[in-house]
C-alpha atoms as a PDB file:
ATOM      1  CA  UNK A   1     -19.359  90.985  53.272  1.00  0.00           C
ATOM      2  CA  UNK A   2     -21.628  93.903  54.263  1.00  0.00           C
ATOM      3  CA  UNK A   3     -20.272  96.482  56.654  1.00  0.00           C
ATOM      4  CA  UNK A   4     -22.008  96.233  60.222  1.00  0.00           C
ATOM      5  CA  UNK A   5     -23.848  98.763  61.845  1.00  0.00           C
ATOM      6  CA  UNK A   6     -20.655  99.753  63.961  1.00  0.00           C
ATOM      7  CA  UNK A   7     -19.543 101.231  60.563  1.00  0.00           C
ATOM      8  CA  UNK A   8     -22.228 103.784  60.542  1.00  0.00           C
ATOM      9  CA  UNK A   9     -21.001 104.754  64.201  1.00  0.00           C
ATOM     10  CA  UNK A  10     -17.914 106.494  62.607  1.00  0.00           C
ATOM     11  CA  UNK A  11     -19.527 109.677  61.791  1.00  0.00           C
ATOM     12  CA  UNK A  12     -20.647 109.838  65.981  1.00  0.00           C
ATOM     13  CA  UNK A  13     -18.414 112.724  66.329  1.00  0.00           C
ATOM     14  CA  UNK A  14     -15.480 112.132  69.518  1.00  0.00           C
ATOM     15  CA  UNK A  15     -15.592 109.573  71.696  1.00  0.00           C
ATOM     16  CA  UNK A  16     -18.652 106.884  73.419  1.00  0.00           C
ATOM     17  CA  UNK A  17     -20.373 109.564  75.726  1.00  0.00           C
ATOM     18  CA  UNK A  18     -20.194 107.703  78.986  1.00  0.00           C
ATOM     19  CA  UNK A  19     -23.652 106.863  80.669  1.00  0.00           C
ATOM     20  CA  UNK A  20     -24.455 105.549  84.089  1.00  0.00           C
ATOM     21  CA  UNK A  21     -21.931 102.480  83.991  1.00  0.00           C
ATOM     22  CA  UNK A  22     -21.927 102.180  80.423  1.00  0.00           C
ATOM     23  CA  UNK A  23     -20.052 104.005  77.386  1.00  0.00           C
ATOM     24  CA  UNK A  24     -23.152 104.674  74.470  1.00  0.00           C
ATOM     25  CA  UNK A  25     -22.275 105.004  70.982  1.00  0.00           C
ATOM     26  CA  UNK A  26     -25.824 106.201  68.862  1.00  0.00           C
ATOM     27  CA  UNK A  27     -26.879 107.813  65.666  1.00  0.00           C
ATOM     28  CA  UNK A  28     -30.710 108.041  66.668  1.00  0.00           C
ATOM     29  CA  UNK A  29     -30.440 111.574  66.623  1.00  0.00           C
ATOM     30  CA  UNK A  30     -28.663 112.286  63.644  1.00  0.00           C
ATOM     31  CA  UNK A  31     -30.201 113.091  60.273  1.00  0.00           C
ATOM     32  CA  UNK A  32     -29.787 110.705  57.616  1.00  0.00           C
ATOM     33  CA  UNK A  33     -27.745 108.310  59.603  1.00  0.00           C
ATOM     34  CA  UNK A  34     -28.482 104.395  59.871  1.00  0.00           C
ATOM     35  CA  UNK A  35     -30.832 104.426  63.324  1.00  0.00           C
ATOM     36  CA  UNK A  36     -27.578 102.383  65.659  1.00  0.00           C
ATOM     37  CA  UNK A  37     -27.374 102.104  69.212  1.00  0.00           C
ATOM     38  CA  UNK A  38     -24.633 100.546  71.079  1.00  0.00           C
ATOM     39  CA  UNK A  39     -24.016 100.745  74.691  1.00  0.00           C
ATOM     40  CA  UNK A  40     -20.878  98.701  76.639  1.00  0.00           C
ATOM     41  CA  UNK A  41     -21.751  98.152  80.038  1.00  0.00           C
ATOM     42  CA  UNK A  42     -18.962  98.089  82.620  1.00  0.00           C
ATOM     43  CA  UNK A  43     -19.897  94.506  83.592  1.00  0.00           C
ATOM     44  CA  UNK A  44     -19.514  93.299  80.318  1.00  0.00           C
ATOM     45  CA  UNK A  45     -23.279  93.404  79.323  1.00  0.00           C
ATOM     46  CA  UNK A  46     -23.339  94.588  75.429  1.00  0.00           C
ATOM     47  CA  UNK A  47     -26.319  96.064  73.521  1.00  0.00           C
ATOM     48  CA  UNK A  48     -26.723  96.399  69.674  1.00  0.00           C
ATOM     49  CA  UNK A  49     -29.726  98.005  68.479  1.00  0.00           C
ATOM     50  CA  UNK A  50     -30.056  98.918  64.644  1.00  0.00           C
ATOM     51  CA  UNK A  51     -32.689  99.118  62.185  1.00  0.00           C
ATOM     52  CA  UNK A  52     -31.975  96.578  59.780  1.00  0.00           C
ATOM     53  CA  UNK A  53     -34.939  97.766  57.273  1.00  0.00           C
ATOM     54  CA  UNK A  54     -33.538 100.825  56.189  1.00  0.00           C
ATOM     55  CA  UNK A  55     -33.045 101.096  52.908  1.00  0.00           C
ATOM     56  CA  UNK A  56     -33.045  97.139  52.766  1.00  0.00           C
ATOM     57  CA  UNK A  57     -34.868  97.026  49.797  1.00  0.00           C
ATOM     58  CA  UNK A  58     -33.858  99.584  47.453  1.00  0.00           C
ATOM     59  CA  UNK A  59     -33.833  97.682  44.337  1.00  0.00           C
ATOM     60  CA  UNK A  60     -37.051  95.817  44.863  1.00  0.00           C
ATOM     61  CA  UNK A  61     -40.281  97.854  42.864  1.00  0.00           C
ATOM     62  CA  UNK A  62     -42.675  98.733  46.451  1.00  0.00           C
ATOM     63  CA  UNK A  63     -45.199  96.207  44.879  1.00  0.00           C
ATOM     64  CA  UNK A  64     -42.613  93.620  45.216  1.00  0.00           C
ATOM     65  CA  UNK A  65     -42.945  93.977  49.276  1.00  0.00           C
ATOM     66  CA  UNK A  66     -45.987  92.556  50.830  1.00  0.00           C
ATOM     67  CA  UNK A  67     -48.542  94.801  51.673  1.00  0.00           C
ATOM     68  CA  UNK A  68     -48.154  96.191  55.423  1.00  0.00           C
ATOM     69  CA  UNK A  69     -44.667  94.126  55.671  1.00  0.00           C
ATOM     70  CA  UNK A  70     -41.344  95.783  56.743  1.00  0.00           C
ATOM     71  CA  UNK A  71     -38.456  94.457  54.725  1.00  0.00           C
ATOM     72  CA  UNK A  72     -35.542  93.242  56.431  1.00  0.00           C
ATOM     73  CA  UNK A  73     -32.102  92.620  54.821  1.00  0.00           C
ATOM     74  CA  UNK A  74     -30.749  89.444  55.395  1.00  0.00           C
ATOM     75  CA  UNK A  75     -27.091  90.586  55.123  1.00  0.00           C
ATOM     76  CA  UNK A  76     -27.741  93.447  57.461  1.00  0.00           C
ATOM     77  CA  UNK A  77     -29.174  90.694  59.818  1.00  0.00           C
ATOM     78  CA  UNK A  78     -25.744  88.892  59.241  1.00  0.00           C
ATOM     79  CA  UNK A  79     -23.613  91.706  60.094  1.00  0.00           C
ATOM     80  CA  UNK A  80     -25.152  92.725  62.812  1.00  0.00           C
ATOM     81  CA  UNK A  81     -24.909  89.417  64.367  1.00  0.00           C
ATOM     82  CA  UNK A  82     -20.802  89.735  63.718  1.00  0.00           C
ATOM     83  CA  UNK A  83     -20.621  92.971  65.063  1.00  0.00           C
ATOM     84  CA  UNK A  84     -22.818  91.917  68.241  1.00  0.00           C
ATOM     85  CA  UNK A  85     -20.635  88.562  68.787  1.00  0.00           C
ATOM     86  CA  UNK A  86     -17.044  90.518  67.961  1.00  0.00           C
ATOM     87  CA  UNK A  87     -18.211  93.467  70.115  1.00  0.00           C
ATOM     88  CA  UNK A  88     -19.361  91.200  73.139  1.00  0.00           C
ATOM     89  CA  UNK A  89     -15.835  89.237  72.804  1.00  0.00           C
ATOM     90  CA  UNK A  90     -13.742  92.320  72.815  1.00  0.00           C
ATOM     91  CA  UNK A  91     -15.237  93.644  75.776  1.00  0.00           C
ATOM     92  CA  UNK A  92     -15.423  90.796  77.540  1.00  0.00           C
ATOM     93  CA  UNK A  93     -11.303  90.133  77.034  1.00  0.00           C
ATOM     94  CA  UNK A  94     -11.062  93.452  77.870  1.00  0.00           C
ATOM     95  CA  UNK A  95     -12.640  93.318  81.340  1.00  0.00           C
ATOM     96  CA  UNK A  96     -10.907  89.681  81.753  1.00  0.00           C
ATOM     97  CA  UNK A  97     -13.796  88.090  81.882  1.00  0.00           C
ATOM     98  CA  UNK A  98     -13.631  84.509  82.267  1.00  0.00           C
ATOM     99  CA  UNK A  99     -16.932  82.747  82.028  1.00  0.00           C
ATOM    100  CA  UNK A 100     -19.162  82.049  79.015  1.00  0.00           C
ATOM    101  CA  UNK A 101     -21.001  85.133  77.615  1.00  0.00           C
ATOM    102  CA  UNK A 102     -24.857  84.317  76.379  1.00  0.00           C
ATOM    103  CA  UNK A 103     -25.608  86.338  73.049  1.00  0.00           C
ATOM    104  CA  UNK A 104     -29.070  86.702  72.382  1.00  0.00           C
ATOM    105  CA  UNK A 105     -30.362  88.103  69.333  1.00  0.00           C
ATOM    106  CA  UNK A 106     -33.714  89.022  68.024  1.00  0.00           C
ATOM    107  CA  UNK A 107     -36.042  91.027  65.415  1.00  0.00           C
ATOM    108  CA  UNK A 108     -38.949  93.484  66.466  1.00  0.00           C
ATOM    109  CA  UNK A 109     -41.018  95.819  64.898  1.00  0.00           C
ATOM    110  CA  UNK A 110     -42.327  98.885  66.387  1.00  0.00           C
ATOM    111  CA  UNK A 111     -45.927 100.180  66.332  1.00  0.00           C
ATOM    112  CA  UNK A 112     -46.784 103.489  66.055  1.00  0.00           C
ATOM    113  CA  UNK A 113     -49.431 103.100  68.246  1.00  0.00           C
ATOM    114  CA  UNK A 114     -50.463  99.587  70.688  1.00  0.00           C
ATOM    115  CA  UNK A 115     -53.733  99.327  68.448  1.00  0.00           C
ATOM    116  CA  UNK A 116     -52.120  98.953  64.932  1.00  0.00           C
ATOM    117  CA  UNK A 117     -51.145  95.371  64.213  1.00  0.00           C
ATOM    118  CA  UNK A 118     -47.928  93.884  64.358  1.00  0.00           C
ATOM    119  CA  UNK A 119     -46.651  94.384  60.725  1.00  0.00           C
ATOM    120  CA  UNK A 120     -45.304  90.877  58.936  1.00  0.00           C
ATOM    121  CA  UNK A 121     -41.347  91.205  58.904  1.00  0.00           C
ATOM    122  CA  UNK A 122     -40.317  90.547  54.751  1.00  0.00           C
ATOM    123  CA  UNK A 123     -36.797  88.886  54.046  1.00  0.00           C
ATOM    124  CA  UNK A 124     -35.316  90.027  51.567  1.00  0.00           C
ATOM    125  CA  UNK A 125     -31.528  88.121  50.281  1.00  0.00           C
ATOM    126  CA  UNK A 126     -28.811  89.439  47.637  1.00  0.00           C
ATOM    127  CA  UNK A 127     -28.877  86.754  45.331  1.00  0.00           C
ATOM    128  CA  UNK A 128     -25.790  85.875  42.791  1.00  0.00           C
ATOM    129  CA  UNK A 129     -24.310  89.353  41.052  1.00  0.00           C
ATOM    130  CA  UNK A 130     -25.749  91.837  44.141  1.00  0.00           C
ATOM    131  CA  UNK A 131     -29.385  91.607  42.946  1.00  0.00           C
ATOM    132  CA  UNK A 132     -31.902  91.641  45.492  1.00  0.00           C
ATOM    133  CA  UNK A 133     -34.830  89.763  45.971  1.00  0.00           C
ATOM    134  CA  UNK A 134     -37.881  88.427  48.064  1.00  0.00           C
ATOM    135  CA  UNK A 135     -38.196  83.975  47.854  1.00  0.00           C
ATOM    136  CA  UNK A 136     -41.416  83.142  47.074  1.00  0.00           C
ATOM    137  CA  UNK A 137     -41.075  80.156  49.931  1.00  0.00           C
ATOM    138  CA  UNK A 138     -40.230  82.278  52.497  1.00  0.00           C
ATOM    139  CA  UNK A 139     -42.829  83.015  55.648  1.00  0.00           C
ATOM    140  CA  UNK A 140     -43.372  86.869  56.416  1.00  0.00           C
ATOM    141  CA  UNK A 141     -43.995  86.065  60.426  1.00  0.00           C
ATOM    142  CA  UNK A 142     -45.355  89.255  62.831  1.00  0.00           C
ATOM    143  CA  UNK A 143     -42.954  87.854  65.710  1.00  0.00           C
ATOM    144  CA  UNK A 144     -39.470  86.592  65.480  1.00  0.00           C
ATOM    145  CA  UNK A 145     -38.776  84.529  68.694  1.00  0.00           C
ATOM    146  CA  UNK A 146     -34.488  85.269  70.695  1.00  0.00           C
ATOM    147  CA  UNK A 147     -31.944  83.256  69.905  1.00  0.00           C
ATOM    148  CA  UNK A 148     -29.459  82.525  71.874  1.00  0.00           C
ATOM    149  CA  UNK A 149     -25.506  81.290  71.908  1.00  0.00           C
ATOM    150  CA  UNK A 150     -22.673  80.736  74.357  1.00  0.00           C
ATOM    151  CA  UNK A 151     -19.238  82.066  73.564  1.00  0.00           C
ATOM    152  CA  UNK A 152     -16.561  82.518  75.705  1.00  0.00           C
ATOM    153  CA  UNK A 153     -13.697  85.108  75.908  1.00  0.00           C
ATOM    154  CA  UNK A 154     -11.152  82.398  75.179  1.00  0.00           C
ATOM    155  CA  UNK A 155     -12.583  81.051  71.907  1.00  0.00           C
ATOM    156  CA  UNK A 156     -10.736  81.668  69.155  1.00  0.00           C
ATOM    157  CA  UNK A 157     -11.513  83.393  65.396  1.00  0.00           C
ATOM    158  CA  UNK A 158     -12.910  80.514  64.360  1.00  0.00           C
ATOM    159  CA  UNK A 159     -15.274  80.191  67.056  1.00  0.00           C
ATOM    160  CA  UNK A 160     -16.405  83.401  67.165  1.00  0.00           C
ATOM    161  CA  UNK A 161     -17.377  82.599  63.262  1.00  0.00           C
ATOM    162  CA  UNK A 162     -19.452  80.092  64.053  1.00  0.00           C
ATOM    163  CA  UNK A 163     -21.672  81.639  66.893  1.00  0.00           C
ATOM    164  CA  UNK A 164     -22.005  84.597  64.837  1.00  0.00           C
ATOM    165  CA  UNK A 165     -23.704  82.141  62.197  1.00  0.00           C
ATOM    166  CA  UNK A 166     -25.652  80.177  64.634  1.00  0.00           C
ATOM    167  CA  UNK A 167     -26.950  83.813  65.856  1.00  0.00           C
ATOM    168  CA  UNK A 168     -28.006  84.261  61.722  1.00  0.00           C
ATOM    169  CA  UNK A 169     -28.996  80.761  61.125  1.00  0.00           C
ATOM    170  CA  UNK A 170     -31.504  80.849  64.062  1.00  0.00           C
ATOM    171  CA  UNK A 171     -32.960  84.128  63.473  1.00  0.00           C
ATOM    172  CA  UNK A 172     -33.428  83.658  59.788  1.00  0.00           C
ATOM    173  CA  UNK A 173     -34.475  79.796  59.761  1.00  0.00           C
ATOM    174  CA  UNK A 174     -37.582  81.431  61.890  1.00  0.00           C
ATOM    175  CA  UNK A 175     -38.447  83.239  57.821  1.00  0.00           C
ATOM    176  CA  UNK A 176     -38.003  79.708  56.443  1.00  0.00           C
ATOM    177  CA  UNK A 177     -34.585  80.084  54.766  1.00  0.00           C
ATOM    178  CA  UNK A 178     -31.295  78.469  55.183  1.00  0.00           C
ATOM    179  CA  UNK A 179     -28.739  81.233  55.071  1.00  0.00           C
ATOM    180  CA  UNK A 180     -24.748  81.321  55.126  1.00  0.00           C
ATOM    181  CA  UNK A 181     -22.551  84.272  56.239  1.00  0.00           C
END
């Protein structure tokens, strides 16, 4: 299994600064790092932000990615939807929270400016031995519409498997594949 972008939030030197009713965990200004932000609200709201392109295709030859695409890794996608549903289930035990959380997920690219288009969002899957690769069947789509799933502070391991992979099953059914965690 890939490590989640909470792993790159280890080299965040101390602890979570604390924000206006929130703790914030980021790497955004740090050179080199993995682009994360995290923030745990005091009400139990969570936020996950990565980029999940970085670096996603570093064994694919650049004419392999569409022209004017953004390639997104599919296992990244994965772990960040673990991380998100772990992270949301944590807090919300924490804060004894006892009604059903709603996890939404969802892919976006940013613009550099509002004029330039929308670039097309590129999956690319490890395949069998590590080896990466785009599927020829796959759709390259400009929007990515939220998912959403319940979970509830209760639930146990098991469940918190499975709405992590209804997150990723959601999300990446919208590029035309059929993934597994």
């Amino acid at each position: 299994m890939r490590p989640g972008p909470l792993t790159s939030l280890e080299i965040v030197t101390g602890n979570p600064r604390p924000g206006l009713r929130r703790w914030v965990l980021s790497t955004l200004l740090l050179p080199g790092a993995r682009e994360v932000h995290a923030e745990l609200h005091h009400d139990g709201t969570v936020l996950l932000a990565a980029n999940v392109s970085w670096n996603a295709a570093r064994h694919l030859p650049a004419e392999a990615i569409p022209d004017a695409g953004i390639a997104v890794s599919q296992d990244f996608v994965g772990a960040c939807c673990r991380d998100l549903t772990t992270t949301a289930w944590e807090l919300a035990r924490r804060l004894r929270v006892d009604s059903a959380l709603q996890l939404t997920a969802t892919l976006t690219a940013v613009t550099p400016s509002p004029t330039t288009p929308t670039p097309a969002l590129v999956p690319v899957i490890t395949g069998f031995g590590g080896f990466t690769d785009i599927p020829d069947h796959a759709r390259h789509p400009r929007r990515i519409q939220p998912v959403t799933a319940t979970l509830t502070p209760l639930d146990a391991a098991e469940a918190l498997h499975e709405t992590a992979q209804e997150l990723f099953t959601d999300v990446m059914n919208q590029f035309g594949l059929d993934p597994q965690l």
